[in-house]
Amino acid sequence: MSFPTQRPRRMRGNPALRRLARETQIAPQDLIYPLFVREAIAEPQPIDAMPGQVQHTLESLTREAEAAIKVGVRSFMLFGIPAGKDTQGSGAWIEDGIVQRALRQLRDAFGSDALLIADLCLCEYTDHGHCGVLDGERVDNDRTLEIYQRIAASQAAAGADVIAPSGMMDGQVGAIRSTLDHSGFTDRAILAYAAKYASAFYGPFREAAGSAPRFGDRRGYQMDAGNVREAVREARMDVDEGADMVMVKPALAFLDVIRAVAESTQVPVAAYNVSGEYAMVKAAALNGWIDERRVLREILLGIRRAGAQMILTYHAKAAAADIPCWDEMG
Ligand code: PBG
């Protein structure tokens, strides 16, 4: 039985029907807002390639989180930019490190209204800009794990609800899980950057976080863009090591990876709509070349449709404020 009996257009005939039939929804609580907090600055510093995003002071960080909470975004991923860097990235684990101070301050301000996720990596904290400690010009995986354990304990002690290791070291999830469990933090979750690709889409972030490697690149630890079966393996290994959630990153050029990981694991899947993806939308919108609101809606729906339950995005606050208007736009 087909045309003329079957007329798919019937279901598109008015807004109420379209709304009823829509398979994918987005709500503000699905969004995670990444925020940068920088030590030793008096004023927030705009990030050139990420219009609308800044490196926050501790004060402006709290104001921005409050504005996001008002529109329903309660989850935050925190990145710290320390005043000084060294070979070991000690700014990442000291008790009065910038992220630790930010965590304590946000917890004081918002209590359990805010879900605090701490990115755990070394690239913002090392003077060489790599995500681990070096042995010559190579990142030493297992020595880096010991440092990650120290960072995890310190972030948990400062109040992080969720630890999110992003360095792509082998065994990082297991190492962090065991430290958390032995330090009395069995209740803290791990969001693993499980399939993180070596991507040019991180360009603006490296300006934002001051984390570009001084030499070489990250292809020795981040994944090759041609691979999807390997992403499934990475995600499954992370779940076996104790990950409570797994992430695919970047999002838009990797929608098939999101789908594959969602189908082969049973934990919630996150996707990171990264800095370069944000920059492209903003650049085109500022030139008047695209309708930013409608493009953003399609991007977020697409990432959700691919299988991501949660989306990390610099658009989080703006998108959440706009979601009530999406029905009319659709
Ligand atoms: C740190 C880290 C990076 C991003 C998140 N955590 C950069 C990198 O790996 O170079 C990228 C985020 C973005 O581009 O928005 N390891």
mmCIF file of C-alpha atoms and ligand atoms in Angstrom, residues 79 119 121 123-124 131 166-167 193 196 201-203 205-206 211 218 222 249 272-276 314, ligand 1:
data_model
loop_
_atom_site.group_PDB
_atom_site.id
_atom_site.type_symbol
_atom_site.label_atom_id
_atom_site.label_comp_id
_atom_site.label_asym_id
_atom_site.label_seq_id
_atom_site.Cartn_x
_atom_site.Cartn_y
_atom_site.Cartn_z
ATOM 1 C CA PHE A 79 39.094 24.350 32.345
ATOM 2 C CA ASP A 119 38.424 18.453 32.840
ATOM 3 C CA CYS A 121 44.483 17.065 31.605
ATOM 4 C CA CYS A 123 48.242 20.476 28.511
ATOM 5 C CA GLU A 124 47.112 23.768 30.071
ATOM 6 C CA CYS A 131 48.914 16.243 27.834
ATOM 7 C CA SER A 166 40.847 14.133 28.399
ATOM 8 C CA GLY A 167 44.487 13.207 27.894
ATOM 9 C CA TYR A 193 36.908 11.395 26.859
ATOM 10 C CA LYS A 196 39.047 11.872 21.273
ATOM 11 C CA PHE A 201 38.825 21.624 15.225
ATOM 12 C CA TYR A 202 40.536 22.277 18.586
ATOM 13 C CA GLY A 203 42.394 25.318 17.186
ATOM 14 C CA PHE A 205 40.521 26.108 22.284
ATOM 15 C CA ARG A 206 44.283 26.095 22.284
ATOM 16 C CA SER A 211 47.585 24.820 25.554
ATOM 17 C CA ARG A 218 49.042 15.017 19.693
ATOM 18 C CA GLN A 222 44.777 11.176 20.263
ATOM 19 C CA LYS A 249 34.965 14.428 20.441
ATOM 20 C CA TYR A 272 31.710 17.563 22.513
ATOM 21 C CA ASN A 273 30.703 20.269 20.029
ATOM 22 C CA VAL A 274 34.215 21.728 20.063
ATOM 23 C CA SER A 275 35.735 25.166 19.723
ATOM 24 C CA GLY A 276 36.316 25.034 15.952
ATOM 25 C CA TYR A 314 29.884 26.702 24.088
HETATM 26 C C1 PBG B 1 42.668 19.176 26.680
HETATM 27 C C2 PBG B 1 41.450 19.456 25.894
HETATM 28 C C3 PBG B 1 41.332 19.960 24.587
HETATM 29 C C4 PBG B 1 39.974 20.171 24.372
HETATM 30 C C5 PBG B 1 39.314 19.765 25.521
HETATM 31 N N1 PBG B 1 40.238 19.304 26.444
HETATM 32 C C6 PBG B 1 42.352 20.362 23.597
HETATM 33 C C7 PBG B 1 43.289 19.421 22.986
HETATM 34 O O1 PBG B 1 43.233 18.210 23.155
HETATM 35 O O2 PBG B 1 44.153 19.937 22.287
HETATM 36 C C8 PBG B 1 39.363 20.747 23.133
HETATM 37 C C9 PBG B 1 38.067 21.457 23.325
HETATM 38 C C10 PBG B 1 37.637 22.312 22.189
HETATM 39 O O3 PBG B 1 38.287 22.422 21.137
HETATM 40 O O4 PBG B 1 36.575 22.927 22.345
HETATM 41 N N2 PBG B 1 43.327 18.019 26.420
#
